[in-house]
Short mmCIF file of C-alpha atoms in Angstrom, two decimals:
data_model
loop_
_atom_site.label_atom_id
_atom_site.label_comp_id
_atom_site.label_asym_id
_atom_site.label_seq_id
_atom_site.Cartn_x
_atom_site.Cartn_y
_atom_site.Cartn_z
CA MET Q 338 104.36 102.28 109.87
CA PHE Q 339 106.67 99.38 109.21
CA CYS Q 340 106.29 97.31 106.07
CA ARG Q 341 108.69 94.87 104.45
CA GLN Q 342 106.37 92.64 102.45
CA CYS Q 343 107.77 93.60 99.04
CA GLU Q 344 111.16 93.84 97.37
CA GLN Q 345 111.24 97.64 97.68
CA ALA Q 346 111.65 97.56 101.49
CA ALA Q 347 113.57 100.72 102.34
CA ARG Q 348 117.26 100.18 103.00
CA GLY Q 349 116.62 96.45 102.64
CA ILE Q 350 114.98 96.57 106.09
CA GLY Q 351 111.49 98.02 105.83
CA CYS Q 352 109.55 101.16 104.95
CA ASP Q 353 108.92 103.16 108.11
CA VAL Q 354 108.25 106.69 106.87
CA MET Q 355 106.57 106.24 103.51
CA GLY Q 356 106.14 103.11 101.45
CA ASN Q 357 108.31 102.96 98.35
CA CYS Q 358 105.19 101.59 96.64
CA GLY Q 359 103.43 104.89 97.39
CA LYS Q 360 101.60 103.66 100.48
CA ASN Q 361 101.40 106.32 103.19
CA PRO Q 362 101.36 105.56 106.96
CA GLU Q 363 97.59 105.94 107.15
CA VAL Q 364 96.98 103.38 104.41
CA ALA Q 365 99.62 101.11 105.97
CA ALA Q 366 97.79 101.21 109.30
CA LEU Q 367 94.47 100.33 107.68
CA LEU Q 368 96.03 97.42 105.79
CA ASP Q 369 97.66 96.16 109.00
CA LEU Q 370 94.22 96.28 110.60
CA MET Q 371 92.88 94.25 107.67
CA ILE Q 372 95.32 91.45 108.52
CA TYR Q 373 94.18 91.57 112.14
CA GLY Q 374 90.53 91.50 111.11
CA LEU Q 375 91.05 88.60 108.69
CA LYS Q 376 92.65 86.62 111.51
CA GLY Q 377 89.45 87.09 113.50
CA VAL Q 378 87.31 85.95 110.57
CA SER Q 379 89.45 82.86 110.10
CA ILE Q 380 89.48 81.89 113.76
CA TYR Q 381 85.71 81.51 113.75
CA ALA Q 382 85.45 80.18 110.19
CA ASN Q 383 88.01 77.49 111.00
CA LEU Q 384 86.16 76.47 114.17
CA ALA Q 385 82.90 76.32 112.24
CA ARG Q 386 84.50 74.12 109.58
CA GLU Q 387 85.75 71.75 112.25
CA LEU Q 388 82.08 71.37 113.16
CA GLY Q 389 81.04 70.81 109.54
CA GLN Q 390 79.75 74.31 108.73
CA LYS Q 391 80.95 76.82 106.15
CA ASP Q 392 79.76 80.01 104.51
CA GLN Q 393 80.48 81.01 100.91
CA GLU Q 394 80.12 84.72 101.62
CA VAL Q 395 82.73 84.49 104.35
CA ASP Q 396 85.04 82.50 102.08
CA HIS Q 397 84.74 84.97 99.23
CA PHE Q 398 85.34 87.91 101.51
CA MET Q 399 88.59 86.33 102.66
CA LEU Q 400 89.82 86.45 99.07
CA ASP Q 401 88.76 90.10 98.77
CA GLY Q 402 90.55 90.98 101.99
CA LEU Q 403 93.72 89.10 101.06
CA PHE Q 404 93.85 90.66 97.60
CA THR Q 405 93.30 94.15 99.04
CA ARG Q 406 96.43 93.70 101.18
CA VAL Q 407 98.71 92.75 98.24
CA THR Q 408 101.31 95.38 97.28
CA ASN Q 409 100.25 98.02 94.73
CA VAL Q 410 96.53 97.29 94.96
CA ASN Q 411 94.55 99.62 97.22
CA PHE Q 412 95.79 103.06 98.24
CA ASP Q 413 92.41 104.65 99.06
CA PRO Q 414 91.93 104.96 102.86
CA ASP Q 415 88.18 105.48 102.67
CA ASP Q 416 87.73 102.45 100.44
CA ILE Q 417 89.84 100.28 102.77
CA ALA Q 418 87.86 101.60 105.74
CA ARG Q 419 84.64 100.44 104.09
CA ARG Q 420 86.18 97.03 103.53
CA LEU Q 421 87.22 96.89 107.19
CA GLN Q 422 83.62 97.47 108.27
CA LYS Q 423 82.62 94.55 106.07
CA CYS Q 424 85.47 92.52 107.54
CA TYR Q 425 83.93 93.03 110.98
CA GLN Q 426 80.52 91.97 109.65
CA MET Q 427 82.08 88.81 108.21
CA LYS Q 428 83.80 88.08 111.52
CA GLU Q 429 80.48 88.32 113.32
CA ARG Q 430 78.85 86.18 110.65
CA ALA Q 431 81.55 83.53 111.07
CA LYS Q 432 81.16 83.76 114.84
CA SER Q 433 77.42 83.07 114.60
CA LEU Q 434 78.14 80.20 112.22
CA TYR Q 435 80.51 78.67 114.78
CA GLU Q 436 78.16 79.19 117.72
CA ASN Q 437 75.18 77.71 115.88
CA ALA Q 438 77.23 74.77 114.65
CA TYR Q 439 78.49 74.08 118.18
CA GLN Q 440 74.98 74.17 119.60
CA GLN Q 441 73.71 71.80 116.92
CA GLN Q 442 76.62 69.38 117.24
CA LYS Q 443 77.32 69.41 120.96
CA GLY Q 444 74.47 71.22 122.62
CA GLY Q 445 74.83 74.21 124.90
CA GLN Q 446 76.75 77.41 124.44
CA ALA Q 447 79.98 77.45 122.46
CA PRO Q 448 83.13 78.22 124.49
CA PRO Q 449 83.69 81.98 124.11
CA ILE Q 450 86.95 83.47 122.84
CA THR Q 451 87.82 86.38 125.10
CA ASP Q 452 90.95 87.88 123.58
CA GLY Q 453 92.87 88.40 120.36
CA PRO Q 454 91.60 89.06 116.82
CA ALA Q 455 88.40 87.09 117.44
CA THR Q 456 87.25 89.88 119.75
CA TRP Q 457 88.09 92.72 117.41
CA THR Q 458 85.56 95.52 117.06
CA PRO Q 459 86.18 98.55 114.82
CA ALA Q 460 87.20 101.58 116.86
CA GLY Q 461 84.61 103.68 115.06
CA SER Q 462 82.75 104.21 111.83
CA ASP Q 463 85.14 106.86 110.54
CA THR Q 464 88.39 106.30 108.70
CA LYS Q 465 90.55 108.17 111.22
CA SER Q 466 89.45 105.94 114.10
CA LEU Q 467 90.37 102.86 112.10
CA ILE Q 468 93.75 104.35 111.20
CA ASP Q 469 94.51 104.97 114.87
CA GLN Q 470 93.40 101.44 115.72
CA GLY Q 471 95.45 99.90 112.93
CA ARG Q 472 98.66 101.44 114.26
CA GLN Q 473 98.48 98.93 117.14
CA TYR Q 474 98.70 95.87 114.86
CA GLY Q 475 101.76 96.31 112.65
CA VAL Q 476 103.90 93.41 111.52
CA LEU Q 477 106.33 93.70 114.42
CA THR Q 478 103.48 92.85 116.82
CA TRP Q 479 102.88 89.47 115.19
CA HIS Q 480 105.56 87.72 117.25
CA GLN Q 481 108.48 88.70 119.48
CA ASP Q 482 110.93 86.03 118.30
CA PRO Q 483 112.52 87.23 115.02
CA ASP Q 484 112.79 83.76 113.48
CA THR Q 485 109.22 82.79 114.33
CA LEU Q 486 108.08 86.20 113.08
CA SER Q 487 109.93 85.51 109.83
CA THR Q 488 108.09 82.23 109.31
CA ILE Q 489 104.75 83.88 110.12
CA GLU Q 490 105.45 86.55 107.52
CA ILE Q 491 106.43 83.92 104.97
CA LEU Q 492 103.10 82.20 105.58
CA ILE Q 493 100.93 85.33 105.59
CA TYR Q 494 102.53 86.78 102.45
CA GLY Q 495 102.05 83.41 100.79
CA LEU Q 496 98.37 83.51 101.72
CA LEU Q 497 98.08 87.02 100.24
CA GLY Q 498 99.50 85.85 96.92
CA MET Q 499 97.41 82.68 96.87
CA GLY Q 500 94.34 84.70 97.77
CA ALA Q 501 94.88 86.89 94.70
CA PHE Q 502 95.15 83.84 92.43
CA ALA Q 503 92.08 82.27 94.08
CA TRP Q 504 90.14 85.53 93.59
CA HIS Q 505 90.77 85.34 89.84
CA ALA Q 506 89.89 81.64 89.75
CA ALA Q 507 86.64 82.18 91.67
CA GLU Q 508 85.67 84.91 89.21
CA LEU Q 509 85.83 82.20 86.54
CA GLY Q 510 83.74 79.82 88.65
CA LYS Q 511 86.75 77.69 89.60
CA GLU Q 512 86.85 76.91 93.32
CA ASP Q 513 88.04 74.14 95.60
CA ASP Q 514 86.71 74.06 99.13
CA GLU Q 515 90.01 72.66 100.39
CA ILE Q 516 91.64 75.97 99.47
CA TYR Q 517 89.22 77.95 101.59
CA ALA Q 518 89.61 75.50 104.46
CA PHE Q 519 93.39 75.87 104.33
CA ILE Q 520 93.26 79.67 104.22
CA HIS Q 521 91.13 79.75 107.37
CA ARG Q 522 93.21 77.13 109.18
CA ALA Q 523 96.51 78.78 108.31
CA PHE Q 524 95.39 82.30 109.11
CA ALA Q 525 93.90 81.16 112.41
CA ALA Q 526 97.24 79.54 113.28
CA THR Q 527 99.02 82.90 112.98
CA ALA Q 528 96.91 84.13 115.90
CA ASN Q 529 97.58 81.05 118.03
CA PRO Q 530 100.23 81.79 120.68
CA GLN Q 531 100.91 78.05 121.01
CA ALA Q 532 101.91 77.64 117.34
CA THR Q 533 105.62 77.12 116.78
CA LEU Q 534 108.18 78.04 114.15
CA GLN Q 535 108.02 74.51 112.79
CA ASP Q 536 104.23 74.78 112.54
CA PHE Q 537 104.60 77.85 110.34
CA VAL Q 538 107.30 76.22 108.21
CA GLY Q 539 104.97 73.29 107.58
CA LEU Q 540 102.04 75.58 106.83
CA SER Q 541 104.17 77.63 104.41
CA LEU Q 542 105.07 74.53 102.40
CA GLU Q 543 101.42 73.47 102.50
CA CYS Q 544 100.59 76.95 101.22
CA GLY Q 545 102.84 76.19 98.24
CA LYS Q 546 100.92 72.96 97.68
CA GLN Q 547 97.53 74.66 97.89
CA ASN Q 548 98.75 77.42 95.59
CA LEU Q 549 99.65 74.86 92.93
CA ARG Q 550 96.04 73.69 92.99
CA THR Q 551 94.85 77.31 92.93
CA MET Q 552 96.96 78.13 89.88
CA GLU Q 553 95.74 74.96 88.19
CA LEU Q 554 92.14 76.08 88.69
CA LEU Q 555 92.95 79.51 87.34
CA TYR Q 556 94.58 78.03 84.24
CA GLN Q 557 91.58 75.75 83.69
CA GLY Q 558 89.22 78.71 83.99
CA HIS Q 559 91.14 80.71 81.41
CA GLU Q 560 91.44 77.75 79.05
CA GLU Q 561 87.75 76.87 79.21
CA ARG Q 562 86.65 80.45 78.64
CA PHE Q 563 89.24 81.73 76.19
CA GLN Q 564 90.92 78.52 74.83
CA ALA Q 565 94.54 77.65 75.57
CA PRO Q 566 97.08 80.33 74.60
CA GLU Q 567 98.64 80.01 71.15
CA PRO Q 568 101.80 81.62 69.79
CA MET Q 569 100.76 84.94 68.29
CA LEU Q 570 102.52 88.12 67.21
CA VAL Q 571 101.55 91.22 69.19
CA SER Q 572 101.94 94.73 67.86
CA LEU Q 573 103.51 97.26 70.25
CA GLY Q 574 102.34 100.23 68.22
CA THR Q 575 99.07 102.18 68.07
CA ARG Q 576 96.47 102.68 65.35
CA LYS Q 577 94.81 105.94 64.43
CA GLY Q 578 91.52 106.10 66.27
CA LYS Q 579 89.95 106.04 69.71
CA GLY Q 580 91.64 103.88 72.31
CA ILE Q 581 91.19 102.07 75.62
CA LEU Q 582 94.19 100.73 77.52
CA VAL Q 583 93.61 97.90 80.02
CA SER Q 584 96.28 97.29 82.65
CA GLY Q 585 96.45 94.51 85.23
CA HIS Q 586 95.79 90.78 85.08
CA ASP Q 587 92.04 90.20 84.83
CA LEU Q 588 91.05 88.53 81.56
CA PRO Q 589 87.24 88.31 82.11
CA MET Q 590 87.15 92.06 82.71
CA LEU Q 591 89.10 92.63 79.46
CA GLU Q 592 86.60 90.42 77.67
CA GLU Q 593 83.73 92.57 78.95
CA ILE Q 594 85.39 95.73 77.70
CA LEU Q 595 85.92 94.10 74.31
CA LYS Q 596 82.27 93.03 74.15
CA GLN Q 597 80.91 96.42 75.21
CA SER Q 598 83.21 98.47 72.97
CA GLN Q 599 82.70 96.31 69.87
CA GLY Q 600 81.50 98.26 66.85
CA LYS Q 601 82.07 101.66 68.47
CA GLY Q 602 85.23 102.59 66.59
CA ILE Q 603 87.50 102.01 69.59
CA TYR Q 604 90.75 100.04 69.58
CA VAL Q 605 91.65 98.15 72.77
CA TYR Q 606 95.24 97.72 73.97
CA THR Q 607 96.79 95.82 76.85
CA HIS Q 608 99.46 97.13 79.21
CA GLY Q 609 101.79 95.55 81.74
CA GLU Q 610 100.77 92.06 82.83
CA MET Q 611 97.83 92.10 80.43
CA LEU Q 612 100.25 91.58 77.50
CA PRO Q 613 99.80 87.75 77.49
CA ALA Q 614 96.04 88.22 76.95
CA ASN Q 615 96.96 88.70 73.30
CA GLY Q 616 97.72 84.97 73.07
CA TYR Q 617 94.19 83.75 73.86
CA PRO Q 618 92.10 82.94 70.77
CA GLY Q 619 88.91 83.71 72.69
CA LEU Q 620 90.08 87.29 73.13
CA ARG Q 621 91.90 87.77 69.86
CA LYS Q 622 88.69 87.01 67.98
CA TYR Q 623 87.68 90.63 68.60
CA ASP Q 624 89.04 92.55 65.63
CA HIS Q 625 89.37 95.78 67.64
CA PHE Q 626 91.75 94.09 70.11
CA VAL Q 627 94.91 95.26 68.38
CA GLY Q 628 97.94 94.90 70.62
CA ASN Q 629 99.92 96.18 73.60
CA PHE Q 630 101.09 99.61 74.66
CA GLY Q 631 104.02 100.18 77.02
CA GLY Q 632 106.03 97.89 79.26
CA ALA Q 633 106.05 96.87 82.90
CA TRP Q 634 104.09 98.47 85.72
CA GLN Q 635 106.88 100.66 87.12
CA ASN Q 636 107.10 102.63 83.84
CA GLN Q 637 103.44 103.63 83.78
CA THR Q 638 103.91 107.23 84.93
CA ARG Q 639 106.49 107.71 82.17
CA GLU Q 640 104.59 105.86 79.42
CA LEU Q 641 100.88 106.44 80.04
CA PRO Q 642 100.92 110.21 79.46
CA ASP Q 643 101.62 109.32 75.82
CA PHE Q 644 98.47 107.18 75.58
CA GLU Q 645 95.71 109.69 74.88
CA GLY Q 646 92.81 107.27 75.25
CA ALA Q 647 90.95 106.01 78.32
CA ILE Q 648 92.90 103.90 80.83
CA ILE Q 649 91.66 101.37 83.37
CA PHE Q 650 93.51 99.30 85.98
CA ASN Q 651 91.82 96.04 86.89
CA THR Q 652 94.20 94.47 89.43
CA ASN Q 653 97.42 95.16 91.29
CA CYS Q 654 100.45 97.04 89.91
CA ILE Q 655 99.00 100.55 90.07
CA GLN Q 656 101.25 103.37 91.27
CA LYS Q 657 100.58 107.04 91.95
CA PRO Q 658 99.09 108.34 88.70
CA ALA Q 659 100.74 111.23 86.90
CA ALA Q 660 98.62 114.37 86.52
CA GLU Q 661 98.77 114.05 82.73
CA TYR Q 662 96.32 111.12 82.69
CA THR Q 663 94.27 111.18 85.90
CA ASP Q 664 91.37 112.76 84.00
CA ARG Q 665 91.02 109.66 81.84
CA LEU Q 666 91.90 106.98 84.40
CA PHE Q 667 89.58 104.44 86.09
CA THR Q 668 90.03 101.56 88.52
CA TRP Q 669 88.09 98.35 88.95
CA GLY Q 670 88.04 95.28 91.19
CA GLU Q 671 90.30 95.40 94.24
CA VAL Q 672 92.30 98.36 92.90
CA ALA Q 673 91.66 101.84 94.26
CA TRP Q 674 93.45 105.17 94.32
CA PRO Q 675 92.14 108.33 96.03
CA GLY Q 676 90.31 110.62 93.64
CA ILE Q 677 90.23 108.14 90.75
CA PRO Q 678 86.75 106.90 89.66
CA HIS Q 679 86.26 103.30 90.76
CA LEU Q 680 83.84 101.19 88.71
CA GLU Q 681 81.72 98.53 90.37
CA GLY Q 682 80.20 95.60 88.53
CA HIS Q 683 80.77 95.02 84.83
CA ASP Q 684 79.27 98.09 83.18
CA PHE Q 685 82.18 99.85 81.49
CA THR Q 686 80.14 102.58 79.84
CA PRO Q 687 82.12 105.36 81.61
CA VAL Q 688 85.39 104.05 80.14
CA ILE Q 689 83.89 103.71 76.67
CA ASP Q 690 82.30 107.17 76.80
CA LYS Q 691 85.58 108.69 77.95
CA ALA Q 692 87.46 106.99 75.09
CA LEU Q 693 84.95 108.32 72.55
CA ALA Q 694 85.26 111.86 73.93
CA LEU Q 695 89.06 111.93 73.77
CA PRO Q 696 91.20 112.73 70.69
CA ASP Q 697 92.24 109.95 68.33
CA LEU Q 698 95.48 108.15 69.02
CA LEU Q 699 98.11 108.68 66.36
CA GLU Q 700 99.10 105.99 63.88
CA SER Q 701 102.40 104.72 65.28
CA PRO Q 702 103.51 101.31 63.99
CA GLY Q 703 105.57 99.34 66.47
CA LYS Q 704 107.67 96.23 66.80
CA GLU Q 705 105.93 92.86 66.92
CA ILE Q 706 106.79 90.29 69.59
CA MET Q 707 105.59 86.74 70.15
CA VAL Q 708 103.47 85.62 73.11
CA GLY Q 709 101.37 82.55 73.85
CA PHE Q 710 103.81 79.77 74.79
CA GLY Q 711 101.74 78.14 77.52
CA HIS Q 712 102.45 74.52 78.32
CA GLU Q 713 99.94 73.19 75.78
CA ALA Q 714 101.61 75.15 72.97
CA VAL Q 715 105.04 73.92 74.10
CA PHE Q 716 103.83 70.32 74.38
CA LYS Q 717 102.72 70.45 70.74
CA VAL Q 718 106.36 70.78 69.72
CA ALA Q 719 107.75 68.69 72.59
CA GLY Q 720 109.13 66.05 70.23
CA THR Q 721 111.14 68.64 68.33
CA VAL Q 722 112.42 70.16 71.58
CA ILE Q 723 113.40 66.77 73.02
CA ASP Q 724 115.20 65.78 69.82
CA ALA Q 725 117.07 69.09 69.85
CA VAL Q 726 118.24 68.41 73.40
CA LYS Q 727 119.28 64.84 72.60
CA GLN Q 728 121.18 65.99 69.53
CA GLY Q 729 122.95 68.74 71.47
CA ALA Q 730 121.33 71.62 69.58
CA ILE Q 731 119.74 72.81 72.85
CA LYS Q 732 122.20 72.64 75.72
CA ARG Q 733 120.16 74.20 78.52
CA PHE Q 734 116.93 75.94 79.48
CA PHE Q 735 116.90 79.12 81.53
CA LEU Q 736 113.72 80.24 83.30
CA ILE Q 737 114.25 83.98 83.68
CA GLY Q 738 111.04 85.52 84.92
CA GLY Q 739 109.08 86.99 87.77
CA CYS Q 740 108.04 90.47 88.84
CA ASP Q 741 109.69 93.58 87.53
CA GLY Q 742 110.28 96.62 89.70
CA ALA Q 743 111.90 100.02 89.98
CA LYS Q 744 114.73 99.15 92.36
CA PRO Q 745 118.24 99.55 90.87
CA GLY Q 746 119.92 96.29 89.91
CA ARG Q 747 117.20 94.84 87.72
CA ASN Q 748 119.27 95.45 84.61
CA TYR Q 749 120.91 92.21 85.80
CA PHE Q 750 118.08 90.26 84.17
CA THR Q 751 118.50 92.01 80.83
CA GLU Q 752 122.22 91.41 80.85
CA LEU Q 753 121.74 87.79 81.88
CA ALA Q 754 119.26 87.13 79.06
CA GLU Q 755 121.59 88.76 76.54
CA LYS Q 756 124.52 86.62 77.69
CA VAL Q 757 122.68 83.28 77.64
CA PRO Q 758 124.51 81.24 74.96
CA ASP Q 759 122.88 80.82 71.56
CA ASP Q 760 122.41 77.09 72.13
CA CYS Q 761 120.12 77.69 75.13
CA VAL Q 762 116.39 78.43 75.34
CA ILE Q 763 114.94 81.11 77.64
CA LEU Q 764 111.54 80.56 79.23
CA THR Q 765 110.00 83.67 80.73
CA LEU Q 766 106.81 84.78 82.42
CA ALA Q 767 105.34 87.66 84.44
CA CYS Q 768 106.29 91.29 83.93
CA GLY Q 769 110.02 90.71 84.47
CA LYS Q 770 110.19 89.70 80.82
CA ASN Q 771 109.67 93.33 79.82
CA ARG Q 772 113.35 93.82 80.55
CA PHE Q 773 114.27 91.81 77.47
CA ASN Q 774 111.23 90.63 75.49
CA ARG Q 775 111.79 93.28 72.80
CA LEU Q 776 115.21 91.82 71.98
CA ASP Q 777 115.74 89.43 69.08
CA PHE Q 778 117.02 86.07 70.36
CA GLY Q 779 116.55 84.13 67.13
CA ASP Q 780 115.71 80.44 67.11
CA ILE Q 781 117.21 76.96 67.33
CA GLY Q 782 116.04 74.83 64.44
CA GLY Q 783 112.78 76.75 64.24
CA ILE Q 784 112.24 76.77 68.01
CA PRO Q 785 112.21 80.38 69.28
CA ARG Q 786 114.93 80.93 71.85
CA LEU Q 787 112.59 83.13 73.91
CA LEU Q 788 109.32 81.49 74.96
CA ASP Q 789 106.87 83.79 76.75
CA VAL Q 790 104.79 81.53 79.03
CA GLY Q 791 102.47 84.35 80.15
CA GLN Q 792 101.50 86.30 83.28
CA CYS Q 793 102.52 85.54 86.85
CA ASN Q 794 99.00 84.07 86.89
CA ASP Q 795 100.30 81.54 84.34
CA ALA Q 796 103.12 80.17 86.49
CA TYR Q 797 101.25 76.86 86.48
CA SER Q 798 102.18 76.52 82.79
CA ALA Q 799 105.87 77.02 83.54
CA ILE Q 800 105.71 74.31 86.19
CA ARG Q 801 103.91 71.98 83.79
CA ILE Q 802 106.62 72.55 81.17
CA ALA Q 803 109.37 71.71 83.68
CA VAL Q 804 107.56 68.59 84.91
CA GLY Q 805 106.75 67.56 81.33
CA LEU Q 806 110.41 67.82 80.31
CA ALA Q 807 111.44 65.79 83.36
CA ASP Q 808 108.92 63.08 82.47
CA ALA Q 809 110.14 63.01 78.86
CA PHE Q 810 113.74 62.50 79.96
CA GLY Q 811 112.86 60.10 82.76
CA CYS Q 812 114.40 62.24 85.50
CA GLY Q 813 113.47 64.69 88.20
CA VAL Q 814 113.12 68.43 87.62
CA ASN Q 815 116.34 68.98 89.58
CA ASP Q 816 118.18 66.74 87.09
CA LEU Q 817 117.08 68.70 84.02
CA PRO Q 818 119.42 71.03 82.14
CA LEU Q 819 117.31 73.83 83.62
CA SER Q 820 118.30 76.88 85.66
CA MET Q 821 115.70 79.04 87.43
CA ILE Q 822 116.74 82.64 87.96
CA LEU Q 823 113.77 84.56 89.28
CA SER Q 824 112.99 88.18 90.02
CA TRP Q 825 110.48 88.94 92.72
CA TYR Q 826 108.58 91.99 93.84
CA GLU Q 827 105.41 91.13 95.72
CA GLN Q 828 103.34 88.36 97.27
CA LYS Q 829 102.26 86.48 94.15
CA ALA Q 830 105.90 85.89 93.24
CA HIS Q 831 106.48 84.92 96.86
CA VAL Q 832 103.81 82.21 96.88
CA ILE Q 833 105.02 80.85 93.52
CA LEU Q 834 108.40 80.38 95.19
CA LEU Q 835 106.66 78.48 98.00
CA THR Q 836 105.09 76.25 95.34
CA LEU Q 837 108.50 75.53 93.83
CA LEU Q 838 109.87 74.68 97.28
CA HIS Q 839 106.87 72.43 97.95
CA LEU Q 840 107.78 70.59 94.73
CA GLY Q 841 111.31 70.13 96.02
CA ILE Q 842 112.93 72.22 93.31
CA LYS Q 843 116.45 73.26 94.26
CA GLY Q 844 119.11 75.66 93.07
CA ILE Q 845 116.81 78.65 92.47
CA ARG Q 846 118.53 82.02 92.32
CA LEU Q 847 116.44 84.95 93.52
CA GLY Q 848 117.02 88.64 92.92
CA PRO Q 849 117.73 91.44 92.73
CA SER Q 850 117.79 91.10 96.54
CA LEU Q 851 116.46 88.61 99.06
CA PRO Q 852 113.28 89.38 101.04
CA ALA Q 853 113.87 91.58 104.09
CA TYR Q 854 111.46 89.42 106.10
CA ILE Q 855 113.60 86.29 105.86
CA SER Q 856 115.74 86.18 108.99
CA PRO Q 857 119.35 84.94 108.78
CA ALA Q 858 118.46 81.70 110.57
CA VAL Q 859 115.49 80.99 108.30
CA LEU Q 860 117.60 81.81 105.24
CA GLN Q 861 120.20 79.32 106.38
CA VAL Q 862 117.55 76.60 106.48
CA LEU Q 863 116.45 77.47 102.94
CA VAL Q 864 120.05 77.39 101.73
CA GLN Q 865 120.72 74.03 103.37
CA ASN Q 866 117.50 72.34 102.25
CA TYR Q 867 116.90 73.93 98.85
CA ASP Q 868 120.16 75.53 97.74
CA LEU Q 869 118.20 78.79 97.47
CA GLY Q 870 120.47 81.76 97.01
CA PRO Q 871 120.71 85.33 95.78
CA THR Q 872 121.66 86.34 92.29
CA THR Q 873 125.26 87.57 92.01
CA THR Q 874 126.45 88.80 88.62
CA PRO Q 875 125.25 87.57 85.22
CA ASP Q 876 128.67 86.14 84.40
CA GLN Q 877 129.03 84.32 87.71
CA ASP Q 878 125.50 82.93 87.65
CA LEU Q 879 125.87 81.76 84.04
CA GLN Q 880 129.16 80.11 84.85
CA HIS Q 881 127.54 78.35 87.80
CA ALA Q 882 124.58 77.20 85.66
CA LEU Q 883 126.57 76.05 82.67
CA GLY Q 884 129.22 74.38 84.76
CA ARG Q 885 126.80 71.95 86.35
#
């Protein structure tokens, strides 16, 4: 195996024995084969689209396949093997779509494709055969030139992150055909031996553009279904009684659990990236939705043994479960772990029954923290914020957010937040905020100094806030008193960075380390064009930001 798609790449180079995420070589091989299979699907789907034909089932499967390949999602080899068989079926379906479209449009037989991913056939129906086959298609086979390979990886990892956002948006009925068309066109390009480094650079920036639209659709879907987030206090304690803990990102799935558990004497808690769900009025209307338990994803094996209720993961950020809670753990959606019951559809009776059969949680009051500062909530007090800036009460904004992780060095973000001067406001989002969101930062004239914008899925709100401030001051985002210091871990954070680069935002500091898949030459281009750089020390980075 060789994998370097996330921040935990071993030795800063790549995992080649065992994934630091918990992925073993067999799972790695299957996921590499998924990329190869998706290229085949996209080659035919893209050709069919050029002839005016498309297929919703093929499009939706692309999102499933992309999401499956995101870090910390699927660790079950048999489940991935089943998905690979469906991937082949979708490739053949897209092939027939192309051939039929060609015959209708131009007459005669469509030109056959005789090599590459378009010709892929599963090596067998068993998981072992697919594992052996997948070992032929690792990342280092994607291109021989290291700089071109780097740009291909940047594009593919961007597509993985965007695919995850698009999966959530589609679940809410929010789709844009241009997004599907781009995914197919871009993925097909990665299998084109004639495509150049510059082609992949252009496609990566276009990926950032398409991701902005994807995140907009996702925000609209959440707002229409659950109302826009509002500032709300969230309890971090537990109540005496039965409990269900929901971890992940998927709000519609949480809503279903709330509906189905209503009136059964069960309290529902969020965990990890589900924390911002507490800011949606459409979810908080359920009186048994009572707060959040625990912190970021990497602490789950330390924290979840203390939650004696039922637990379910609904999207990425799962890690190897501890034995203390595997008997009350479930997965749903794209998430899978060997030996853990996986629920299909939206019947959560097994989770509810398990919660009812388990002992009561203890009464344990906890601290309250504020969530719900999406762009609409911030815009409601925009006048006060703008006046505070003009009067000098607010000197600068710091966006300190992104993915959290287990790698040493992430205490940097806690120390940075603590050292931000009292006349500055901190915007935060995604699970990186768990490093410091329990701290008391006070306020500036009634404006909280820490504004939690939401999940990584809510990055659209953070962008809207930055653009809104720029409009209010009649300047560009790069001219604002705003510093972006971002933590990254996996592909959703990666594609958000591509969106920021597409918007021309400069001066971003990224940490705790730079991606292993960015070659020195490609990094130099990013430094020259965008002033993108690594985090250093909190003191140095603050001095740099405040000295501008």
